[in-house]
PDB file of C-alpha atoms in Angstrom:
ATOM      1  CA  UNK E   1      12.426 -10.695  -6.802  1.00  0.00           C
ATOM      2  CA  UNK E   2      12.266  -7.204  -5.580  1.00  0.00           C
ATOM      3  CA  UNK E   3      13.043  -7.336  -1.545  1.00  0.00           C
ATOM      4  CA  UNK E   4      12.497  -4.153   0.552  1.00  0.00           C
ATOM      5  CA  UNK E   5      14.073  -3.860   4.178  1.00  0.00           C
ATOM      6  CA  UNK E   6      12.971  -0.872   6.231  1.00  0.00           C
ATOM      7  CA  UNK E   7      15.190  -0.323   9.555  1.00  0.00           C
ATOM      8  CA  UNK E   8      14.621  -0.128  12.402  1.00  0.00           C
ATOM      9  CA  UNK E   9      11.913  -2.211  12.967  1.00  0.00           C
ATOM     10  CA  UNK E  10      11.015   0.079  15.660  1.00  0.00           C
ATOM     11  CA  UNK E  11      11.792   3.358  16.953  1.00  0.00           C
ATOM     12  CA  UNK E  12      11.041   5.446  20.224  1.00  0.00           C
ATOM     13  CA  UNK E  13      11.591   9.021  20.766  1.00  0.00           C
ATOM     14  CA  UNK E  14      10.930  12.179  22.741  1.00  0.00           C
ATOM     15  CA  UNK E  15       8.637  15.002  21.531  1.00  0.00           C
ATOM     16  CA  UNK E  16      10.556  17.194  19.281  1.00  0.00           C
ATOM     17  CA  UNK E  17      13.511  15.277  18.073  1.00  0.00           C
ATOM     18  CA  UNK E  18      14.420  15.205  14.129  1.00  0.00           C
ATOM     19  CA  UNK E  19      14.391  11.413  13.161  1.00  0.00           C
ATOM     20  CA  UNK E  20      15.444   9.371  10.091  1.00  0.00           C
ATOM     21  CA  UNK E  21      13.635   6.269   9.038  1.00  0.00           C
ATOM     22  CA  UNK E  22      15.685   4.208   6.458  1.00  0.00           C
ATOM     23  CA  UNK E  23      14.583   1.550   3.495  1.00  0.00           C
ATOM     24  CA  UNK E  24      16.791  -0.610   1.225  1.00  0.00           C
ATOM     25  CA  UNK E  25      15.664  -2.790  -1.881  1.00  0.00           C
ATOM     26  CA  UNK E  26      17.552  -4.819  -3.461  1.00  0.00           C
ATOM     27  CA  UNK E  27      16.892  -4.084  -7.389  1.00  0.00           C
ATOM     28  CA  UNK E  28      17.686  -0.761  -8.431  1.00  0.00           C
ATOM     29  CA  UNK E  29      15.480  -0.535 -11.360  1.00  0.00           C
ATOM     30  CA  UNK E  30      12.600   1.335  -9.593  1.00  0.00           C
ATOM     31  CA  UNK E  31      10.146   3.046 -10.990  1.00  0.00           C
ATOM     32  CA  UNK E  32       8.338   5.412  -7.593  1.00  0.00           C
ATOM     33  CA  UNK E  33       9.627   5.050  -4.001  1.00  0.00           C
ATOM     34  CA  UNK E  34       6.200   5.982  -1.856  1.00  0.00           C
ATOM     35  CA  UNK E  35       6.751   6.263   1.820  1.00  0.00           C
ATOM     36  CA  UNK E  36       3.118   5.925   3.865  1.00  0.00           C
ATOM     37  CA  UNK E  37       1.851   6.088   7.157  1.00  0.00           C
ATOM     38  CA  UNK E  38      -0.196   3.714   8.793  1.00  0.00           C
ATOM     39  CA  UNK E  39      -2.293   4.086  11.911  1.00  0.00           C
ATOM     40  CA  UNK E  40      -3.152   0.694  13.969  1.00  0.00           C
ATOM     41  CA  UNK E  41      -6.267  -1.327  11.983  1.00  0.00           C
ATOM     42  CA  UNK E  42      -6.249   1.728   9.660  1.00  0.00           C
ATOM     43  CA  UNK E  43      -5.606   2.470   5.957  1.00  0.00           C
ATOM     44  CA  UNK E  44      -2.388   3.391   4.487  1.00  0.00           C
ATOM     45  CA  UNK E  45      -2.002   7.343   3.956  1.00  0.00           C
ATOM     46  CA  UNK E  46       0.466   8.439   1.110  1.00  0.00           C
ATOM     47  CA  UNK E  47       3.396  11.210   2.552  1.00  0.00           C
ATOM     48  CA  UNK E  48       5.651  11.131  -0.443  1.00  0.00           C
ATOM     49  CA  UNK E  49       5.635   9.797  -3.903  1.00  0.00           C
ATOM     50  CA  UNK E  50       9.274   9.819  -5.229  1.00  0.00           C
ATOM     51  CA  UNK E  51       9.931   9.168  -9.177  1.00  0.00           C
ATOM     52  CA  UNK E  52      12.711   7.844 -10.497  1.00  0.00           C
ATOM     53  CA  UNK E  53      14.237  10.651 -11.875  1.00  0.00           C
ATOM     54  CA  UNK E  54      14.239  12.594  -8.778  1.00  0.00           C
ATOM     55  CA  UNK E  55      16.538  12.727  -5.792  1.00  0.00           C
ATOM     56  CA  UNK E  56      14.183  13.932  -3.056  1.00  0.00           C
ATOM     57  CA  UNK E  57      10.497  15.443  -1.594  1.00  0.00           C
ATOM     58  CA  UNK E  58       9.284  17.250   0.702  1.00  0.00           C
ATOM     59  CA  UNK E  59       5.949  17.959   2.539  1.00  0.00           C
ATOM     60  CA  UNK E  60       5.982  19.775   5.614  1.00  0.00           C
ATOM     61  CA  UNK E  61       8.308  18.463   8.188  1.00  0.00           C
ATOM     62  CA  UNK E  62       8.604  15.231   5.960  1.00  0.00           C
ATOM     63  CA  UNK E  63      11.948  15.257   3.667  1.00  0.00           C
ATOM     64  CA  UNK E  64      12.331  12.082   1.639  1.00  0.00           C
ATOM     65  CA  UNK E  65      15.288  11.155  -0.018  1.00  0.00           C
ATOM     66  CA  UNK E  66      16.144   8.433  -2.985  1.00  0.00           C
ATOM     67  CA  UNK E  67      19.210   7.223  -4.167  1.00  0.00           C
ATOM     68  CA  UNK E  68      18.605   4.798  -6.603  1.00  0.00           C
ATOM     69  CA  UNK E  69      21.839   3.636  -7.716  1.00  0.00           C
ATOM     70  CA  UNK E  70      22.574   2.247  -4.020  1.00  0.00           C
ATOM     71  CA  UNK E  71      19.130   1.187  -3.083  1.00  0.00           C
ATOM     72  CA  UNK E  72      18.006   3.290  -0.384  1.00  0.00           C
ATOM     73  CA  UNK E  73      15.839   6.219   0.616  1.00  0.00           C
ATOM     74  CA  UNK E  74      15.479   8.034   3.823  1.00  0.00           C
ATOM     75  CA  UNK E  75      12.365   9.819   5.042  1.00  0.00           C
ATOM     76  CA  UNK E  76      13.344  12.488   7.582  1.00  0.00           C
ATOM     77  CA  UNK E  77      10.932  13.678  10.262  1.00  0.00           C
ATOM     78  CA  UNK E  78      12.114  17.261  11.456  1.00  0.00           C
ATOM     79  CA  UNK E  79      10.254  18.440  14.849  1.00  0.00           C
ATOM     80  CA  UNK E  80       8.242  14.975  16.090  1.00  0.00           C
ATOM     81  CA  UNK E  81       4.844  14.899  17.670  1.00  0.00           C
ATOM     82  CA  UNK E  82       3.431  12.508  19.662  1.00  0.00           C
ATOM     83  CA  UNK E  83       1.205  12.835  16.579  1.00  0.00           C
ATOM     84  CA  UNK E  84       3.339  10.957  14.126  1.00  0.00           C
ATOM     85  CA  UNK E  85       3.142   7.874  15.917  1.00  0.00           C
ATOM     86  CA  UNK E  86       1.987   5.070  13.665  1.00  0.00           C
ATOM     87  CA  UNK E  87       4.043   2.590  11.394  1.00  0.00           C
ATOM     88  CA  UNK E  88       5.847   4.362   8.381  1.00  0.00           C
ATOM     89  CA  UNK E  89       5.664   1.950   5.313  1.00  0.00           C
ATOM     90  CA  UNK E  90       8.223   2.367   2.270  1.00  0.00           C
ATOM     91  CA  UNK E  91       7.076   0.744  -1.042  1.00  0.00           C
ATOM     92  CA  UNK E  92       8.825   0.376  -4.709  1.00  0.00           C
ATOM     93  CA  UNK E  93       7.308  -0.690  -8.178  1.00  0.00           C
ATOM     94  CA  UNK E  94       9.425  -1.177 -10.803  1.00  0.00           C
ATOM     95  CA  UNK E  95      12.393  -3.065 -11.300  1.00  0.00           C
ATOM     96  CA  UNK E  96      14.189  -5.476 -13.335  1.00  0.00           C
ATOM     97  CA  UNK E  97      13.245  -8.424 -11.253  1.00  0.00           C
ATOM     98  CA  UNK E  98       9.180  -8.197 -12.494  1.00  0.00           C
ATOM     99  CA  UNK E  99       8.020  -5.473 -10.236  1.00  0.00           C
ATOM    100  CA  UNK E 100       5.520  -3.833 -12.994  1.00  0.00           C
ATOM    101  CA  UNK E 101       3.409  -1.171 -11.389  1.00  0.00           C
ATOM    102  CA  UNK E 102       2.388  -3.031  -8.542  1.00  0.00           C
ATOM    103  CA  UNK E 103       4.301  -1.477  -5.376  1.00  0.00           C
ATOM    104  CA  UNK E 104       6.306  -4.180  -3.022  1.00  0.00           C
ATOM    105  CA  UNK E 105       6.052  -3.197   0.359  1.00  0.00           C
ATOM    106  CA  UNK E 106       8.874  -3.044   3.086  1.00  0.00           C
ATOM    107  CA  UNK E 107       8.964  -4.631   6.516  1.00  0.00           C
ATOM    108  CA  UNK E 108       7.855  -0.975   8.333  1.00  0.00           C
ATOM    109  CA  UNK E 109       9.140   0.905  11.329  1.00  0.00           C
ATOM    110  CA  UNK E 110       6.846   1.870  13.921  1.00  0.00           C
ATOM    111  CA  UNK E 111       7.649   4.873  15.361  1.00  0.00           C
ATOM    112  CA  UNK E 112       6.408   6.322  18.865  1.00  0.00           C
ATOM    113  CA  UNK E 113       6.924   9.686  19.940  1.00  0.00           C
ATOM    114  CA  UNK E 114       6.848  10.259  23.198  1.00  0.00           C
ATOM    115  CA  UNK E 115       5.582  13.601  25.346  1.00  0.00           C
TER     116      UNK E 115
ATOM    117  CA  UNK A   1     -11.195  15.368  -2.683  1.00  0.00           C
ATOM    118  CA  UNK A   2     -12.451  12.290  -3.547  1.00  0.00           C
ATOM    119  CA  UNK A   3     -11.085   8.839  -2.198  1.00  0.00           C
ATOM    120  CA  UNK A   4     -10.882   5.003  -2.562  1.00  0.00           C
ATOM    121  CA  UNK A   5     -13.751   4.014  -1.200  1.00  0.00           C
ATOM    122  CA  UNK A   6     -14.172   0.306   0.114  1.00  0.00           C
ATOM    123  CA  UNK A   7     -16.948  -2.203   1.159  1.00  0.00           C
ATOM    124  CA  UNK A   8     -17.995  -3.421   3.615  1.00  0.00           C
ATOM    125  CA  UNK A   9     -15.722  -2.173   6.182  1.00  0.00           C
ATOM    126  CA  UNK A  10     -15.794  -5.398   8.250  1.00  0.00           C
ATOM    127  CA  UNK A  11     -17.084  -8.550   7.208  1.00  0.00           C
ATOM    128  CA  UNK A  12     -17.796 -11.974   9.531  1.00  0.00           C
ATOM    129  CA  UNK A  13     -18.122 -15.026   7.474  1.00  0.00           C
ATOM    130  CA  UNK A  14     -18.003 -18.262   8.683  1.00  0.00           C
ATOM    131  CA  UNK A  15     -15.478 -21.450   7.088  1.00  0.00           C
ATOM    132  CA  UNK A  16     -16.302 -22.259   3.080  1.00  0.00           C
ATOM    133  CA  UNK A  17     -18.805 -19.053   2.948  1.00  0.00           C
ATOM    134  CA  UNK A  18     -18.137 -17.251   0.254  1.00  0.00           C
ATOM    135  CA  UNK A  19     -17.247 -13.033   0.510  1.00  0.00           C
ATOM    136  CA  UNK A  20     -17.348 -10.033  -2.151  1.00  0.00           C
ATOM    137  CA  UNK A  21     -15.384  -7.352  -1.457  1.00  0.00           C
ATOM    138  CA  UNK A  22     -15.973  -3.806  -3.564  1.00  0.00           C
ATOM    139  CA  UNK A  23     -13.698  -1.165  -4.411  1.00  0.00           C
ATOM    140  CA  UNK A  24     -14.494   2.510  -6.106  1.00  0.00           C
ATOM    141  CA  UNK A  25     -11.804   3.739  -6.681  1.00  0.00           C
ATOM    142  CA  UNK A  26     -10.586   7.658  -7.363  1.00  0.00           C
ATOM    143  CA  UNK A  27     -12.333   9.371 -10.363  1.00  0.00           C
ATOM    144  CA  UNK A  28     -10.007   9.277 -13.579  1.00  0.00           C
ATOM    145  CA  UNK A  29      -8.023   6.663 -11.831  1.00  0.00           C
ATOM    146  CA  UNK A  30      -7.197   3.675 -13.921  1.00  0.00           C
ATOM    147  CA  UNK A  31      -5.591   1.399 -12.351  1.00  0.00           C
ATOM    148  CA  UNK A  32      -7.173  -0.968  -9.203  1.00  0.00           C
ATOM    149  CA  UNK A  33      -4.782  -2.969  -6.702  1.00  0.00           C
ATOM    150  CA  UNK A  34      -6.160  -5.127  -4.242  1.00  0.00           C
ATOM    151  CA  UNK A  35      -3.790  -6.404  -1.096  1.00  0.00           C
ATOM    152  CA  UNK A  36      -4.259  -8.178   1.602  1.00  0.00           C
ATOM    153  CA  UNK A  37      -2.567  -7.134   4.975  1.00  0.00           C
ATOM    154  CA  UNK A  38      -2.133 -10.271   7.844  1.00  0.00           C
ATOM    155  CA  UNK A  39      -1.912  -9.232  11.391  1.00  0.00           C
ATOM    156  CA  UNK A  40       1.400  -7.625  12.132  1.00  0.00           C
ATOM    157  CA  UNK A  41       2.500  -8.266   8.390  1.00  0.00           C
ATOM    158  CA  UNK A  42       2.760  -5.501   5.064  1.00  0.00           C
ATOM    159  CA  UNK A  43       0.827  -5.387   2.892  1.00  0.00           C
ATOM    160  CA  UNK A  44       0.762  -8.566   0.145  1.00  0.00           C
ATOM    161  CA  UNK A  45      -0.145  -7.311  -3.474  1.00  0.00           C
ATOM    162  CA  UNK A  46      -2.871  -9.908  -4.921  1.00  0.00           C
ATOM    163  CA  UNK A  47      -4.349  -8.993  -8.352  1.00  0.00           C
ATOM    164  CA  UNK A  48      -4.198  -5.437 -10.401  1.00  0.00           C
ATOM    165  CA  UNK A  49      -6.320  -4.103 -13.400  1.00  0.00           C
ATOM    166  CA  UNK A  50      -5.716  -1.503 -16.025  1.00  0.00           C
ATOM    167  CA  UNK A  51      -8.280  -0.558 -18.173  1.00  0.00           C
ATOM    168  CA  UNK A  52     -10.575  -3.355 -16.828  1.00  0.00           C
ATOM    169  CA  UNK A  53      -7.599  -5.807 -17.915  1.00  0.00           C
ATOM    170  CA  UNK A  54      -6.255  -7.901 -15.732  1.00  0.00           C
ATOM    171  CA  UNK A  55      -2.091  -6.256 -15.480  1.00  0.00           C
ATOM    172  CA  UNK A  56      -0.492  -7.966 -12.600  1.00  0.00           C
ATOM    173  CA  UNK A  57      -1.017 -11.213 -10.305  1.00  0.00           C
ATOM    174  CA  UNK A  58       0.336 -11.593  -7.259  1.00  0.00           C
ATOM    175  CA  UNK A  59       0.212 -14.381  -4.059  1.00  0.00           C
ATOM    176  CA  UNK A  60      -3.622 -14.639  -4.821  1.00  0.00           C
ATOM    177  CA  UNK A  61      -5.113 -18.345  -4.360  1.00  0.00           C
ATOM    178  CA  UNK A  62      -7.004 -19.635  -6.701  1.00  0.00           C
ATOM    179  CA  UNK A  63      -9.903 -19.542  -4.554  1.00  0.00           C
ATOM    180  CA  UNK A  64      -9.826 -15.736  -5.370  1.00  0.00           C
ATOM    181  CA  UNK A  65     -11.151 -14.191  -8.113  1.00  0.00           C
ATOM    182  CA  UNK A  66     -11.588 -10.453  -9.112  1.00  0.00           C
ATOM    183  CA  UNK A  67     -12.626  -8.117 -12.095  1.00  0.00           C
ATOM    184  CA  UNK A  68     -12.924  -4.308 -12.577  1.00  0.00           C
ATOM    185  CA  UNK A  69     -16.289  -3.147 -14.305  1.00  0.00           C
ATOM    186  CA  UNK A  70     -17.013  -0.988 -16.859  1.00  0.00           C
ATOM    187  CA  UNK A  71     -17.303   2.193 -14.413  1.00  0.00           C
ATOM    188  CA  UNK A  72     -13.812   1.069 -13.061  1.00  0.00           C
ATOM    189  CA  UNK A  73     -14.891  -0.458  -9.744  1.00  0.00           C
ATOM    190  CA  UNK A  74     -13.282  -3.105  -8.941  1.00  0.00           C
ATOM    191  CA  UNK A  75     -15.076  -6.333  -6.905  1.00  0.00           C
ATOM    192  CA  UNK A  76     -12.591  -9.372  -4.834  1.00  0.00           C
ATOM    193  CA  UNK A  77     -14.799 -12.632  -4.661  1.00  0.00           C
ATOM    194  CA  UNK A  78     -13.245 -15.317  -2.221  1.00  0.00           C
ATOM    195  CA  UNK A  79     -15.091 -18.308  -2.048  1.00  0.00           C
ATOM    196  CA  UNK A  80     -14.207 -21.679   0.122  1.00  0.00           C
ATOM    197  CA  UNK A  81     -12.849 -19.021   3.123  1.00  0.00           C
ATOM    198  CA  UNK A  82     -10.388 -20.783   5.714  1.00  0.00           C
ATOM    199  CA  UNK A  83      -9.662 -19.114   8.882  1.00  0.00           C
ATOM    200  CA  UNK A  84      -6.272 -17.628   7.194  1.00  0.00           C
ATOM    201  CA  UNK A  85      -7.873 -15.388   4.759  1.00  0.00           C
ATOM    202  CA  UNK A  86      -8.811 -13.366   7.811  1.00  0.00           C
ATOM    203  CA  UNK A  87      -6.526  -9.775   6.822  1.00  0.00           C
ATOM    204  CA  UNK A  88      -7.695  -6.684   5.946  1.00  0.00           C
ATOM    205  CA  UNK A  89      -8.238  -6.272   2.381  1.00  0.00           C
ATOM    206  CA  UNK A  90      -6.910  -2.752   0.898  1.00  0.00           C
ATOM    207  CA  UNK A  91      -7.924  -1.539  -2.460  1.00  0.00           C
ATOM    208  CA  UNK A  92      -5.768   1.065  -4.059  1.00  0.00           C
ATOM    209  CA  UNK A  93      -6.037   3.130  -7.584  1.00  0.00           C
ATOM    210  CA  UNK A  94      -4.019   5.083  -9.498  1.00  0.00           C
ATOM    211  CA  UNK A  95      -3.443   7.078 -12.615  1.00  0.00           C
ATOM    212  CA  UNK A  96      -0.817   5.661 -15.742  1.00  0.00           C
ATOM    213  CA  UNK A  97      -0.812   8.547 -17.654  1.00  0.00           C
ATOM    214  CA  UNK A  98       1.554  11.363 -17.662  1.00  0.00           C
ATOM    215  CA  UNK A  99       1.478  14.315 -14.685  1.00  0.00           C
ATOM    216  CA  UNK A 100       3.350  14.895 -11.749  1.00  0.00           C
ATOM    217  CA  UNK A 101       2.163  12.210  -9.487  1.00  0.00           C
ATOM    218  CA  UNK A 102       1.767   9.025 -12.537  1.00  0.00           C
ATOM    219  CA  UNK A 103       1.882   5.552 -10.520  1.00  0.00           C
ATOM    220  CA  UNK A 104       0.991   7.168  -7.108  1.00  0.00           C
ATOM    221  CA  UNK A 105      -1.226   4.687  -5.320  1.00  0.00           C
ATOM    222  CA  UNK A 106      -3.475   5.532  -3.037  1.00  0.00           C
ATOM    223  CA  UNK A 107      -5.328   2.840  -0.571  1.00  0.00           C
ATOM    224  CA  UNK A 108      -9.009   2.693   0.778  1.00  0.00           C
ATOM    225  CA  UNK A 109      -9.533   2.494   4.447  1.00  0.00           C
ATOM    226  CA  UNK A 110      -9.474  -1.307   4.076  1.00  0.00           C
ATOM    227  CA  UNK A 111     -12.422  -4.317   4.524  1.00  0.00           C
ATOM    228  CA  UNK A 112     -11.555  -6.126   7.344  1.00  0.00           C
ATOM    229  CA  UNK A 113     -12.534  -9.620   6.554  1.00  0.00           C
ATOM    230  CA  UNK A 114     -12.673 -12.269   9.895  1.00  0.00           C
ATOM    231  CA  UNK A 115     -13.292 -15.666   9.436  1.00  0.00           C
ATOM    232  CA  UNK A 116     -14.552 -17.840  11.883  1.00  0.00           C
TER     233      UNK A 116
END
């Protein structure tokens, strides 16, 4: 069974700082890597849809990256705004282990950005 | 640009009422996810639909029960509620075929479901 870990759990930082937010999961056989952003009681809000065949995306000051063979992507924040606070979400489908098309969700970090 | 639109956006049932939740989901889209999001927890993947098929089942109780229609919306029924199915409820759609962006999902605002 596909397991994603996002760390850390949290993370606080001053206005301004560049920031990495890491995920592992633990079968390899992905399909997309999608990192979102969720706001408190609020909906989930797509950044970055990775495929499998690619390495990295970027939007704005978001920069994801995906290495498949190890497990793990990184979404970099360059420049934070108090803004960006909310809980970033990473989320797989695929895999060997049944995934299908479905995405399985990691643990979160919530980030705060402070003034 | 349209997006996946959900309702209601809050809900207040009572123990053993029964809820419907509906789900439009993005034009051309053919694919409907439904999850359900605890306080504090991610997002739990329930049931999926491609091409008004049932595709995927997830941690949904058999008190649940869900279909997508001919015009693609998708409707959650949940009868017998206990004070545990309280949770948002996030519908999501996407596209299978080829392009750029195949298998991006993207989620409603959510029905927030509370169960008293």
């Amino acid at each position: 069974k596909q397991e994603v870990t996002q760390i850390p759990a949290a993370l606080s930082v001053p206005e301004g700082e560049n920031l990495v937010l890491n995920c592992s999961f633990t079968d390899s056989a992905i399909y997309n890597l999608q990192w979102f952003r969720q706001d408190p009681g609020k909906g989930l809000t797509s950044l970055l849809l990775i495929q499998s065949s690619q390495r990295e995306q970027t939007s704005g000051r978001l920069n994801a990256s995906l290495d498949k063979s190890s497990g793990r992507s990184t979404l970099y924040i360059a420049a934070s705004q108090p803004g960006d606070s909310a809980t970033y979400l990473c989320a797989v489908t695929g895999g060997l282990t049944g995934g299908g098309n479905k995405l399985t969700f990691g643990t979160g970090t919530q980030l705060k950005v402070e003034l | 640009a349209a997006g996946v639109i959900q309702s209601p956006r809050h809900l207040i049932k009572e123990k053993r009422e029964t809820a419907t939740l509906k789900c439009y989901p993005i034009p051309r889209h053919d694919t409907v996810y439904w999850y359900q999001q605890g306080p504090g927890q991610d997002p739990q993947f329930l049931i999926s639909f491609y091409e008004k098929m049932q595709s995927d089942k997830g941690s949904i109780p058999d008190r649940f029960s869900a279909q997508q229609f001919s015009d693609y919306h998708s409707e959650l029924n949940m009868s017998s509620l206990e004070l545990g199915d309280s949770a948002l409820y996030f519908c999501a759609s996407s596209f299978a075929g080829q392009g750029p962006n195949t298998g991006e999902l993207f989620f409603g605002e959510g029905s927030r479901l509370t169960v008293l």
